[in-house]
Coordinates of C-alpha atoms in Angstrom, one line a residue:
Chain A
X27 CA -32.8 2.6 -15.5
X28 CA -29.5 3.5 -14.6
X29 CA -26.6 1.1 -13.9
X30 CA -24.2 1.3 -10.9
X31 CA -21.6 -1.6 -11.4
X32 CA -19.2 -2.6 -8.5
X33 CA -16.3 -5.1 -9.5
X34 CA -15.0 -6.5 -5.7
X35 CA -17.1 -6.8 -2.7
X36 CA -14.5 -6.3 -0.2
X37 CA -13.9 -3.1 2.0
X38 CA -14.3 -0.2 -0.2
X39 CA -17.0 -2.3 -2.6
X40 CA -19.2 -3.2 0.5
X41 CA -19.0 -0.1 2.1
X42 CA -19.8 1.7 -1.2
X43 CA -22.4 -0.1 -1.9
X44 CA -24.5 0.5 1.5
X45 CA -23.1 3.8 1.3
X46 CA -25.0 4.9 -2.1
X47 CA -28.1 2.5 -2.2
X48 CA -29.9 4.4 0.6
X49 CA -28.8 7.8 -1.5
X50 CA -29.9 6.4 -5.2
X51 CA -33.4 5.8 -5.6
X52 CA -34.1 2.2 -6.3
X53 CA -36.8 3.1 -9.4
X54 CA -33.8 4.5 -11.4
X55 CA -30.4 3.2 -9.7
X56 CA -29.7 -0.7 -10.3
X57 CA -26.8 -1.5 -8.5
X58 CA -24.9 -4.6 -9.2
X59 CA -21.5 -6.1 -7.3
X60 CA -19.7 -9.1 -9.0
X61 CA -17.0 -11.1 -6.4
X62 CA -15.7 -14.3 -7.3
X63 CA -15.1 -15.0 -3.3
X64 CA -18.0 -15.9 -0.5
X65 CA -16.2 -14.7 1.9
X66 CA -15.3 -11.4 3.8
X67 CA -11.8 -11.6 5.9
X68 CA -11.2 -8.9 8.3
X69 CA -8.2 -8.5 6.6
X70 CA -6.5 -6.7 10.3
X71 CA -6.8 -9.9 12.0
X72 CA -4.1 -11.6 9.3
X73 CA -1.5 -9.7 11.8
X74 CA -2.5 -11.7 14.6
X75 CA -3.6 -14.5 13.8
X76 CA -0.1 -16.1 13.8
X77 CA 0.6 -15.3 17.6
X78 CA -2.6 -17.2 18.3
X79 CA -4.6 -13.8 19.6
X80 CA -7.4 -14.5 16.7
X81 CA -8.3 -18.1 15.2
X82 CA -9.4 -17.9 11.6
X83 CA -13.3 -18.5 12.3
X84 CA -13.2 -14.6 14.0
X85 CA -12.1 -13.3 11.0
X86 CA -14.1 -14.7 8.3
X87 CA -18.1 -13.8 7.5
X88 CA -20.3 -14.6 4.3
X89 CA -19.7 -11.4 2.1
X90 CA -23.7 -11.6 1.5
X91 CA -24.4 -10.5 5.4
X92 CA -23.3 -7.1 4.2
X93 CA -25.0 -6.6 1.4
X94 CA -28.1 -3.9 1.5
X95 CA -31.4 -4.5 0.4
X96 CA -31.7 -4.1 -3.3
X97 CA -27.9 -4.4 -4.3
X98 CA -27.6 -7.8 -6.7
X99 CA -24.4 -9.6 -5.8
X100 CA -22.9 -12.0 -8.3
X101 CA -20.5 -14.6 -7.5
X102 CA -18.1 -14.4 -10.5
X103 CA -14.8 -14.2 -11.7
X104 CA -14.3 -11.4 -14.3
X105 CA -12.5 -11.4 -17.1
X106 CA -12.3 -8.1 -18.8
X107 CA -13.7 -4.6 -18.8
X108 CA -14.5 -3.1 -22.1
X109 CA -14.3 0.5 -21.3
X110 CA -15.4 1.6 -25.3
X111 CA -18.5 -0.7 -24.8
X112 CA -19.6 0.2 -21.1
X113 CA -19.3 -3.6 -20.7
X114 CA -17.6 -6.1 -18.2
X115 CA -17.4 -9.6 -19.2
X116 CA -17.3 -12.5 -16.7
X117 CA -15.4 -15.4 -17.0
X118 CA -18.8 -17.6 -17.5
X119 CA -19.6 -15.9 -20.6
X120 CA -22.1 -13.6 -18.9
X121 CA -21.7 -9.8 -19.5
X122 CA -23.0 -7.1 -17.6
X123 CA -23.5 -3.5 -19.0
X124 CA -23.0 -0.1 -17.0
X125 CA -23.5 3.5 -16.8
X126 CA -20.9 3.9 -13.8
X127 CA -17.9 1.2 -13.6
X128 CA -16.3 1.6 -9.9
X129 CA -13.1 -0.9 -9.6
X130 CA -12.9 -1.9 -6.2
X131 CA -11.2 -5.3 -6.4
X132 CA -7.9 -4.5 -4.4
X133 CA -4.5 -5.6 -4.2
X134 CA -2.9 -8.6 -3.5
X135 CA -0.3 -10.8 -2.2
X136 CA 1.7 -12.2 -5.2
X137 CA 4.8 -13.9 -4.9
X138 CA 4.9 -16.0 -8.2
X139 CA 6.7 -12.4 -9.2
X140 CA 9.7 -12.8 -6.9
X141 CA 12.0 -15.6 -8.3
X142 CA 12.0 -18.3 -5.4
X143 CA 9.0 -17.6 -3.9
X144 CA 5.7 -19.5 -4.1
X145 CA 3.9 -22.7 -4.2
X146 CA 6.9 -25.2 -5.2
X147 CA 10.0 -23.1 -4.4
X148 CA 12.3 -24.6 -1.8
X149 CA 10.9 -23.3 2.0
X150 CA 7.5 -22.4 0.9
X151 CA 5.5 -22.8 4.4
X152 CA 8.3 -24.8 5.8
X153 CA 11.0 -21.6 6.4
X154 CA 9.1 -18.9 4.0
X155 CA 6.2 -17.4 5.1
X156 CA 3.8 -14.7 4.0
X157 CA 0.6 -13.3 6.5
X158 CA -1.5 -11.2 4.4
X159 CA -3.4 -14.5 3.1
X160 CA -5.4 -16.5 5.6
X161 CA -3.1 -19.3 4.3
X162 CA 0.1 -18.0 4.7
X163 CA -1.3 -16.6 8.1
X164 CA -2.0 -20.4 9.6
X165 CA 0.9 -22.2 8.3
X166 CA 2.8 -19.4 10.5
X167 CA 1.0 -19.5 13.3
X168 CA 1.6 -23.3 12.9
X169 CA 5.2 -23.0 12.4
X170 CA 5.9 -20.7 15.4
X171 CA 4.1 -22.9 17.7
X172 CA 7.2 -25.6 17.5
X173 CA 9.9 -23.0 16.4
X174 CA 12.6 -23.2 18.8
X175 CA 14.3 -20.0 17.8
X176 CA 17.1 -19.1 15.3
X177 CA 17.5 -16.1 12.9
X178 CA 13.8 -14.5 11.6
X179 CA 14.1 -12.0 9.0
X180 CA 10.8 -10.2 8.0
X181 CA 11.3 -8.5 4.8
X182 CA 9.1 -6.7 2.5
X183 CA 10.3 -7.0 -1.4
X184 CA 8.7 -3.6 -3.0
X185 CA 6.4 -0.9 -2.3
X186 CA 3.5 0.1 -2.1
X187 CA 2.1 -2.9 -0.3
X188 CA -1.4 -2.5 1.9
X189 CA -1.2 -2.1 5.4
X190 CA 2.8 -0.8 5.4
X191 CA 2.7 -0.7 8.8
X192 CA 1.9 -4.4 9.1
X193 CA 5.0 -5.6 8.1
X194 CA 6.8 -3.5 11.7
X195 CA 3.9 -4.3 13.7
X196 CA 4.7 -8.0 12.9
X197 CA 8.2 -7.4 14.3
X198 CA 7.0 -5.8 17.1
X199 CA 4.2 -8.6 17.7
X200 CA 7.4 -10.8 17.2
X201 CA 9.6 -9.5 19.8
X202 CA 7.0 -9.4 22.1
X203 CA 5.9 -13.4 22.1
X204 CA 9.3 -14.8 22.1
X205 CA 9.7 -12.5 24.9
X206 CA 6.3 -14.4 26.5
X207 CA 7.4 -17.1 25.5
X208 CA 10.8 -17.1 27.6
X209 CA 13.1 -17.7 24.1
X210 CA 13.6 -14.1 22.8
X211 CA 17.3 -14.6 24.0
X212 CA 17.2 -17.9 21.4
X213 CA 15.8 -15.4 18.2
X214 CA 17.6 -12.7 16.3
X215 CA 15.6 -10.5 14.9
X216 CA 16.4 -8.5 11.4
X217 CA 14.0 -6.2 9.8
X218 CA 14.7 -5.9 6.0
X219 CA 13.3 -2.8 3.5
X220 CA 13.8 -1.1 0.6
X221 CA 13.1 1.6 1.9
X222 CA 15.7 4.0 3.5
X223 CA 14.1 3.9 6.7
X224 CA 12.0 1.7 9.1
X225 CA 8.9 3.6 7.5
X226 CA 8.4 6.0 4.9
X227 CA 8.0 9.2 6.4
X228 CA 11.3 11.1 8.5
X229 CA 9.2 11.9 11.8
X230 CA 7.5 8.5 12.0
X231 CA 10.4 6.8 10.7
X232 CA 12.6 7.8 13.5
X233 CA 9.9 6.8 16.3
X234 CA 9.7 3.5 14.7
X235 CA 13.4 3.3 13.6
X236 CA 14.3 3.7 17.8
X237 CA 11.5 1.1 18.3
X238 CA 13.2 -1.4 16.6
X239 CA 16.8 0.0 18.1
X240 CA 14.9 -0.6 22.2
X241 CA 14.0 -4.2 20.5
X242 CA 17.3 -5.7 19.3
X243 CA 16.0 -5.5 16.3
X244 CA 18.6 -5.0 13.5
X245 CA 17.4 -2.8 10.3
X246 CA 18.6 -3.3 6.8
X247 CA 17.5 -0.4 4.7
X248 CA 17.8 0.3 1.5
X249 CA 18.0 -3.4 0.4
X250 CA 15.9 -4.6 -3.0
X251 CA 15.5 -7.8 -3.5
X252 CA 16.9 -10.0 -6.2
X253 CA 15.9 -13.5 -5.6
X254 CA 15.5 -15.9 -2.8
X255 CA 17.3 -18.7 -2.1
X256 CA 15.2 -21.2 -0.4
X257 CA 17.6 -23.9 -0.1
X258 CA 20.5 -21.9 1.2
X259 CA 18.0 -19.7 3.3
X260 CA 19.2 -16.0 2.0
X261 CA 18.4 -13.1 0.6
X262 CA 20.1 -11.3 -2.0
X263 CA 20.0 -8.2 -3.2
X264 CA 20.8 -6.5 -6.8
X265 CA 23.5 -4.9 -5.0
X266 CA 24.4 -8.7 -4.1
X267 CA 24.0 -8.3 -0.4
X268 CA 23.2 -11.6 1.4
X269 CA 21.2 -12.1 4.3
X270 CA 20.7 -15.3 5.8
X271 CA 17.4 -16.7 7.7
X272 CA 15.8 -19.4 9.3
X273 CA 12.6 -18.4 9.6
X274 CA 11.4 -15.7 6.8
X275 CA 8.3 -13.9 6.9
X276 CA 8.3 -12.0 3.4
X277 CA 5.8 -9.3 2.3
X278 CA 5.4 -10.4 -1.6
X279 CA 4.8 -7.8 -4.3
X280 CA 1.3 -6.8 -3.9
X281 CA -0.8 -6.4 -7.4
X282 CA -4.0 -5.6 -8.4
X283 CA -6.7 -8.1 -9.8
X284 CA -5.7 -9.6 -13.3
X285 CA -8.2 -8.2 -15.4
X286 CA -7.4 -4.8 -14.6
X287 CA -4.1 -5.4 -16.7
X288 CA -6.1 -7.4 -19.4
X289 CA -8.0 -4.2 -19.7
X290 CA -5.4 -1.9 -20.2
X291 CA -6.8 -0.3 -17.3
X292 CA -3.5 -0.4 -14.8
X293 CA 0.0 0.6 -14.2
X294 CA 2.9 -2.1 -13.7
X295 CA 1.2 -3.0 -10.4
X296 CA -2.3 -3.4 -11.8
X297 CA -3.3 -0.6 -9.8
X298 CA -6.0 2.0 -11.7
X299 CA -4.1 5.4 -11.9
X300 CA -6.9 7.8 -11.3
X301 CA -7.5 11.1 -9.7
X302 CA -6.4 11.6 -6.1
X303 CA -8.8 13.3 -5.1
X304 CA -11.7 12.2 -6.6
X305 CA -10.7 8.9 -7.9
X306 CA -12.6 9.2 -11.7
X307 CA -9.8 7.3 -14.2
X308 CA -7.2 9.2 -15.8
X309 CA -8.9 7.0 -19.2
X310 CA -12.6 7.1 -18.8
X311 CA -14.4 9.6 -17.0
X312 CA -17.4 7.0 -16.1
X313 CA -15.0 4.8 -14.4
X314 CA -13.7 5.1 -10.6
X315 CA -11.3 3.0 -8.6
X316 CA -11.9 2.9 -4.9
X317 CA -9.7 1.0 -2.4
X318 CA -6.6 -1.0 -2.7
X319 CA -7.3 -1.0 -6.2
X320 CA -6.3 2.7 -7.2
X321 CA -3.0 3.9 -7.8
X322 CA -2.9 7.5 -5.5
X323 CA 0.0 8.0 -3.3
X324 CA -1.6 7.3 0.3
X325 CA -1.6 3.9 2.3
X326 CA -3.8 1.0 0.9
X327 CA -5.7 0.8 4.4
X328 CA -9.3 0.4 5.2
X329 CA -9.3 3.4 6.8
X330 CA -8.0 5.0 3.6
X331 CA -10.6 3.6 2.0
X332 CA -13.0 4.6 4.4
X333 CA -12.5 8.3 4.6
X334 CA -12.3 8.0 0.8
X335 CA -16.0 6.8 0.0
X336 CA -17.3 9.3 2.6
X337 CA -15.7 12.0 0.3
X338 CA -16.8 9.9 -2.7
X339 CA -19.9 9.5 -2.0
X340 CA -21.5 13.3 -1.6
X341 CA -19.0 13.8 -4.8
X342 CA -20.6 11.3 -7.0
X343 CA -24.5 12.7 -6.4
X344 CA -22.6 15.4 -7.6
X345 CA -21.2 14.2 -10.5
X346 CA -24.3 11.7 -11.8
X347 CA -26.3 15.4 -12.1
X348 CA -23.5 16.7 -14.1
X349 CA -22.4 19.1 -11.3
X350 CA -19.2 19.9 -10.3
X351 CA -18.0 17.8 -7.7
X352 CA -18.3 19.4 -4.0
X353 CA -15.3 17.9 -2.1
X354 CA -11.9 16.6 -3.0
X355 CA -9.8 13.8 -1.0
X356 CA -6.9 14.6 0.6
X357 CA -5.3 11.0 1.4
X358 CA -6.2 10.8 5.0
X359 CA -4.9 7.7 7.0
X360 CA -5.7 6.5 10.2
X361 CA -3.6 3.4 11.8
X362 CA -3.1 2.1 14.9
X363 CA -0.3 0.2 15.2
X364 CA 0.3 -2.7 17.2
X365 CA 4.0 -2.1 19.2
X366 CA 3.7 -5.7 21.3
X367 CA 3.6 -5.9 25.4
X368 CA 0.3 -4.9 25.5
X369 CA 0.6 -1.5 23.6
X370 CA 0.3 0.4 20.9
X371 CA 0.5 3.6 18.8
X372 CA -1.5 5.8 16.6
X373 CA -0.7 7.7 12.9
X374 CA -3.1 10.0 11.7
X375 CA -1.8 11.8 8.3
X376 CA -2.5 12.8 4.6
X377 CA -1.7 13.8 1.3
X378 CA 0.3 16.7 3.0
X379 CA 0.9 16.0 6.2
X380 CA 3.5 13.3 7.3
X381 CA 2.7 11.2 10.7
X382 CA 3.4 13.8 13.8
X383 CA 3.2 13.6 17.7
X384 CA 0.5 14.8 19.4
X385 CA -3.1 14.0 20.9
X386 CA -5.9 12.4 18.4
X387 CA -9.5 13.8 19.9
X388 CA -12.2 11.3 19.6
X389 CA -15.1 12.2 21.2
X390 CA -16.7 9.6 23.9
X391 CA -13.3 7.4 23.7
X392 CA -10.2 9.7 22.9
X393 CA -7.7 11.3 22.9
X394 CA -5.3 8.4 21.7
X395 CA -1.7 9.7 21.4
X396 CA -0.4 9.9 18.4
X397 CA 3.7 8.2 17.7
X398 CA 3.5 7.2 21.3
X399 CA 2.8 3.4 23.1
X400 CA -0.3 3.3 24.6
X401 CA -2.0 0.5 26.2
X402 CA -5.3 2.5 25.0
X403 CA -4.3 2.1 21.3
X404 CA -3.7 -1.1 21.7
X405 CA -7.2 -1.7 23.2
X406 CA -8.3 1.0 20.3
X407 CA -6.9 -1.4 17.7
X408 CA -8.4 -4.6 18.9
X409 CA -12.0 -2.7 19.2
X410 CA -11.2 -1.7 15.6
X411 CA -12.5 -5.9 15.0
X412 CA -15.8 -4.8 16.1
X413 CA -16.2 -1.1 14.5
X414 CA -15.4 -3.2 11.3
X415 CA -17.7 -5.7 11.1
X416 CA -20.7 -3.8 12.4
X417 CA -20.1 0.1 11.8
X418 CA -17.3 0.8 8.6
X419 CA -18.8 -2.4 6.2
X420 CA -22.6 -1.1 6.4
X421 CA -22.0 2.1 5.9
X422 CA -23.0 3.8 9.3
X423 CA -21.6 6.8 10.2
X424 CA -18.5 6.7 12.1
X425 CA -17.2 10.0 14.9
X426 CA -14.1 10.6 12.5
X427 CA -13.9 13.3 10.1
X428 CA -12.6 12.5 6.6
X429 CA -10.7 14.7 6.5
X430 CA -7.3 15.0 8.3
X431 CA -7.6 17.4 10.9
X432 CA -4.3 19.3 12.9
X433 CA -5.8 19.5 15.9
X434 CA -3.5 17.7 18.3
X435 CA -0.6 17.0 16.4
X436 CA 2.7 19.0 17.3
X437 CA 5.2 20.3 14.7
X438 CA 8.3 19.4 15.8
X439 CA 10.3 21.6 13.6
X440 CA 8.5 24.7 14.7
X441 CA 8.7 23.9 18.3
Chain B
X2 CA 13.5 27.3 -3.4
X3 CA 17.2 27.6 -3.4
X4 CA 19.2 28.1 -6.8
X5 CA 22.6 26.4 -7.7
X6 CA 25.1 27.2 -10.4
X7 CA 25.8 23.0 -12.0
X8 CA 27.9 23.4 -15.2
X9 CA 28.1 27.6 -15.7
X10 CA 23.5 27.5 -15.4
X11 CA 21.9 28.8 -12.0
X12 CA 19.6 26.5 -11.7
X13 CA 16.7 25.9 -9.0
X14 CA 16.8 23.0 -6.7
X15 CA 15.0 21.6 -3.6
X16 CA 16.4 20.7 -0.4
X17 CA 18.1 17.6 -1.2
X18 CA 19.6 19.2 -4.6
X19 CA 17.2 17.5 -7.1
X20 CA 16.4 20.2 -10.1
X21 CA 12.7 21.5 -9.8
X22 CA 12.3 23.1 -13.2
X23 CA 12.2 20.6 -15.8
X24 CA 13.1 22.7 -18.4
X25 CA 16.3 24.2 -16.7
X26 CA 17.7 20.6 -17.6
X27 CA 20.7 19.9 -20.2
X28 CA 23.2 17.4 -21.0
X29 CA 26.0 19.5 -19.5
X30 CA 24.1 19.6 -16.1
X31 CA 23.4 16.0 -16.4
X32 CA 27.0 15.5 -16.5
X33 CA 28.1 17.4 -13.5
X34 CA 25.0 16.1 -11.5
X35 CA 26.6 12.7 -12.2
X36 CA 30.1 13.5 -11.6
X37 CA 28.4 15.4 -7.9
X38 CA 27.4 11.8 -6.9
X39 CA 30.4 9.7 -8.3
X40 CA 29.2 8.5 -11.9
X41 CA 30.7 8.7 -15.1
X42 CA 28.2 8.8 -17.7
X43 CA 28.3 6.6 -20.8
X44 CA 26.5 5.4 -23.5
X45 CA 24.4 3.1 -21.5
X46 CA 23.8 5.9 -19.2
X47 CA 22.1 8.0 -21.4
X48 CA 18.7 6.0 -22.8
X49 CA 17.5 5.5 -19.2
X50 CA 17.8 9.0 -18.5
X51 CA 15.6 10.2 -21.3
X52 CA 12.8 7.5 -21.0
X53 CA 12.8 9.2 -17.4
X54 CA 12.3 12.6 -18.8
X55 CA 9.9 11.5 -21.3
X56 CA 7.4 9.3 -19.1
X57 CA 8.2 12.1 -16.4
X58 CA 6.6 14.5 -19.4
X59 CA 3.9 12.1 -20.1
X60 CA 3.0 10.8 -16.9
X61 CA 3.1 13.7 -14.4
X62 CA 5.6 11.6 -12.1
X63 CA 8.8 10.1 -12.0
X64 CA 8.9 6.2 -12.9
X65 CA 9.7 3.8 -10.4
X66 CA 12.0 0.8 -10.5
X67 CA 10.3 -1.4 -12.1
X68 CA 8.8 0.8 -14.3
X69 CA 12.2 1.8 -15.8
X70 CA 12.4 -1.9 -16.0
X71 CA 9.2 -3.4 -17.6
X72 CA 8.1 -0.3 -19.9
X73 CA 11.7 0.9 -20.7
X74 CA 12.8 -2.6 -20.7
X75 CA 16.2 -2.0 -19.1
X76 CA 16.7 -5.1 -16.8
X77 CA 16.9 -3.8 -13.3
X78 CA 20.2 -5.8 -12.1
X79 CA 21.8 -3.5 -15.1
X80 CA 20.2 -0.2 -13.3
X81 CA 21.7 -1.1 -10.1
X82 CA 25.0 -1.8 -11.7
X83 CA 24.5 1.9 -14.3
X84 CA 23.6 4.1 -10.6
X85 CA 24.9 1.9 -7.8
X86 CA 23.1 1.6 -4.2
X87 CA 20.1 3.7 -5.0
X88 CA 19.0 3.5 -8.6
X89 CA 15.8 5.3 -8.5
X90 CA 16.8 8.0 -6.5
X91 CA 20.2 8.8 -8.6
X92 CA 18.2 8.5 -11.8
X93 CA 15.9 10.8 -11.6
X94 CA 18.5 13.0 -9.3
X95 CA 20.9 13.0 -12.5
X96 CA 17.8 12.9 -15.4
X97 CA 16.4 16.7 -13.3
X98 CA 13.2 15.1 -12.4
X99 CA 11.8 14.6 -8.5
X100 CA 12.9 12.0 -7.1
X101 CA 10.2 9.0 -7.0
X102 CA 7.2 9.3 -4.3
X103 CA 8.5 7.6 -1.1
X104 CA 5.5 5.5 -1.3
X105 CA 2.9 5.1 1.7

C-alpha cells in the first residue's frame, strides 16, 4: 500500500485531495490529510465581511463536508517533518509515515513579527486592525459601525502576502461605504506600500494607481515599515518617515506554518522553495508544496492554487510511474477585484505575462473585461462564494483553462 | 540586451541598467555603479555586497530584504542607512545581480 500524505486541509489540500482519490485506486493509494482546524473559511469573504455584505456564519463550513470518500482526515497539530525518515510527527506523539509528502498548510497572518503589533500592543482591535483572520475581520466590522471618521491608513508591511489585491480592494470597499454612508467627506484615506506602485505590475499598477487618484485616496509608495506606534498612532519607516492614523487596517507579515521552519524545510517566510512549475521541493524529490505554502513567484490565491493542482494532478500520475512529467505550470492567476459602487475588475496573468486590458472569454457567462469596472465582475466576484464552496473545493471541473491564455487581452505597447 | 562601458569594461545591461552577466562583475564596476546612483562605497559596504553575489550563486535569485537581514545578519535599519530609500533595489543594482522579483 502506498501512502499519499496531505499536511493542511484548506484550498489546495481539499481540492487535492478529491482531485487524486478518484484517479488513485483505493487498493493501493491510502491517502491521509492531518489539519489541526474544524473548520473551512472562505477565506474571500474576510474582504467583506467588515462592510457588513457577509456575516461570519456564510463563510465558515466543517472542513469534513469536503472530504471524499476514502481520504482519512486527522485533526492534529504537526510538529515536524522528517524528510530522511519519510515521517511526519504530530504534536500528540502520533507519527504518520509516507511515500508522497505534499505540504499544503499555507500562509498566514503574523503580526507578532512587526514590533507593536499584536495581542497586547497599544491599539490592538481598538485603532489596529488586521482582515485576513475571521477575528481581526469582526472586530473591524465592529469598529466601523460607530467610527465617526478621521484618518484610515491601510498599510501592508512586506511582501508576498496572499490575496495582494485584497489589501486595494479594501480601500476601494472603503471609499465606497463612507461614501454610503454620507461621511466620506469626514475620512481621509492613505494607502501605504512597500512597493513602488499601487500594485506590482507597470500596466495594472497604473489602472489601479488612477483608481486610487479618482478616489482621494493618497498613495505612499516605497515605504517599509519599521515599527508601530500604537500609542502615538504612526507609522514609521526605516527611512524614518511618519505617518499618522486613526484607524489602521495593517496587512501583517504573512508566514508559513511553524513546522515547516522546524523542518528545515522553508525560506525566511516559511514558505517551501520548490519547482515553479511542477512544485517537487528543491530538497526532496518525494515532497511537493501546493498553495499558499510554496515559495514560486505568482500570487498566493485560490485561483493560483487551483490552476496549479489541475496541472499537478495529470503531472503526478506521471511522476508516481516514474514518467516524465507531461505539463509544467506557468503561474496563472485569475482575480476579480472588488473596485466599490457596485463594480469591479478582472486580472488574468502568469509567470510571463503581467495583467493587460482586454476581454476575458468565459463561455455561458463571459466575456468579463479585464483592468476595467464592471458591474458584471462585481456580480462575477460575489458568485465566486458559490463556485467555491460547491465546484473548486470538490474537485469538479471548472470552464477555465489552466493555463493562461492571450486571447483577449491587448498589448498596449504594440498598439 | 544593450551593452554599457562602467569603469573602461563594456558590459551588458537590461533596461533599467542592472548588469545581466554575472560574471562581467568587478570591484571597479561596483564602484562606478555606486558612484552612478550617489554612494560612496566603504568598508561596510562591501560584505553585504558579496553575501548578495554568493546566495545569488547559490540560490538562483537575488535575496530580499530580510533575507540580507536574517541569513546575512546585517540589521536592516543599517541597509537602509548603507543604500538609502531603496535598499534592495540598489544592492543588487551595485552587487551586478537582478534586481529582486517585484513579488506577486
Amino acid at each position: 500500500m502506498k501512502k499519499l500524505l496531505v499536511l493542511g486541509a484548506g484550498t489546495a489540500g481539499t481540492m487535492v485531495a478529491n482531485k487524486l482519490r478518484p484517479l488513485l485506486d483505493e487498493r493501493d493509494w491510502k491517502i491521509t490529510l492531518v489539519d489541526q482546524h474544524d473548520t473551512h473559511y472562505y477565506q474571500p469573504g474576510l474582504l467583506f465581511l467588515p462592510f457588513g455584505t457577509y456575516t461570519r456564519n456564510e463563510l465558515e463550513k466543517p472542513k469534513r463536508r469536503f472530504m471524499p470518500q476514502g481520504v482519512e482526515l486527522i485533526k492534529s497539530e504537526i510538529d515536524l517533518v522528517e524528510p530522511e525518515n519519510n515521517v511526519v510527527k504530530l504534536t500528540d506523539g502520533h507519527s504518520l509515515d509516507y511515500d508522497y509528502l505534499i505540504i499544503a498548510t499555507g500562509t498566514h497572518s503574523t503580526p507578532e513579527e512587526t514590533p507593536g503589533l499584536g495581542k497586547g500592543e497599544d491599539g490592538w482591535y481598538e485603532s489596529i486592525f488586521d482582515f485576513y483572520t475571521i477575528e481581526g475581520a469582526e472586530a473591524l466590522k465592529e469598529k466601523l459601525d460607530t467610527w465617526e471618521g478621521g484618518k484610515l491608513v491601510v498599510h501592508i508591511i512586506e511582501m508576498p502576502i496572499k490575496c495582494p489585491v485584497a489589501p486595494l480592494e479594501f480601500t476601494f470597499l472603503a471609499d465606497s461605504f463612507f461614501t454610503e454612508r454620507g461621511m466620506r467627506d469626514q475620512v481621509e484615506i492613505e494607502y501605504v506600500t512597500p512597493l513602488p506602485g499601487a500594485f506590482t505590475k507597470p500596466v495594472a499598477s497604473r489602472h489601479l494607481g488612477d483608481m486610487l487618484d479618482d478616489r482621494k485616496i493618497s498613495l505612499e509608495a516605497d515605504f517599509f515599515l519599521e515599527q508601530v506606534d500604537g500609542e502615538a498612532k504612526k507609522l514609521v519607516s526605516y527611512d524614518e518617515r511618519e505617518i499618522d492614523y486613526d484607524l489602521l487596517v495593517t496587512i501583517p507579515v504573512n508566514m508559513g506554518a511553524e513546522f515547516v521552519g522546524r523542518s528545515g524545510l522553508g525560506d525566511e517566510l516559511r514558505h517551501v522553495p520548490c519547482d515553479k512549475h511542477t512544485f517537487v521541493s528543491n530538497k526532496h524529490d518525494n515532497i511537493f508544496a501546493l498553495g499558499d505554502a510554496a515559495a514560486i513567484p505568482t500570487s498566493k490565491a485560490g485561483s493560483v492554487a487551483h490552476f496549479a493542482i489541475d496541472i499537478f494532478t495529470d503531472n503526478f500520475l506521471d511522476y508516481i510511474e516514474g514518467k516524465p512529467m507531461r505539463e509544467k505550470f506557468d503561474g496563472h492567476a485569475n482575480c476579480f477585484i472588488e473596485s466599490g459602487h457596485g463594480k469591479g475588475m478582472l486580472i488574468d496573468f502568469n509567470y510571463d505575462t503581467e495583467p493587460l486590458p482586454g476581454k476575458y472569454p468565459l463561455p455561458g457567462v463571459g466575456p468579463f473585461s479585464l483592468l476595467q469596472e464592471t458591474e458584471a465582475n462585481h456580480w462575477g466576484k460575489l458568485m465566486f462564494k458559490w463556485i467555491y464552496w460547491n465546484v473548486l473545493l470538490t474537485g469538479k471541473t471548472m470552464p477555465i483553462p489552466a493555463l493562461m491564455s492571450m486571447a483577449g487581452k491587448i498589448r498596449e505597447d504594440l498598439r | 540586451m544593450p551593452t554599457t562601458t562602467i569603469a573602461g569594461t563594456e558590459v551588458q545591461v537590461d533596461d533599467e541598467g542592472f548588469m545581466t552577466e554575472y560574471d562581467e562583475w568587478n570591484e571597479d564596476i561596483a564602484n562606478e555603479l555606486a558612484s552612478n546612483i550617489g554612494i560612496e562605497l566603504s568598508d561596510a559596504h562591501w560584505p553585504i555586497l558579496s553575501f548578495l553575489r554568493e546566495d545569488y550563486k547559490e540560490q538562483g535569485e537575488t535575496p530580499m530584504l530580510r533575507r540580507v537581514a536574517n541569513v546575512g545578519g546585517v540589521p536592516t535599519k543599517q541597509l537602509f542607512q548603507l543604500f538609502p530609500k531603496k535598499p534592495a533595489k540598489k544592492m543588487s543594482y551595485i552587487a551586478g545581480v537582478p534586481k529582486p522579483h517585484g513579488c506577486v
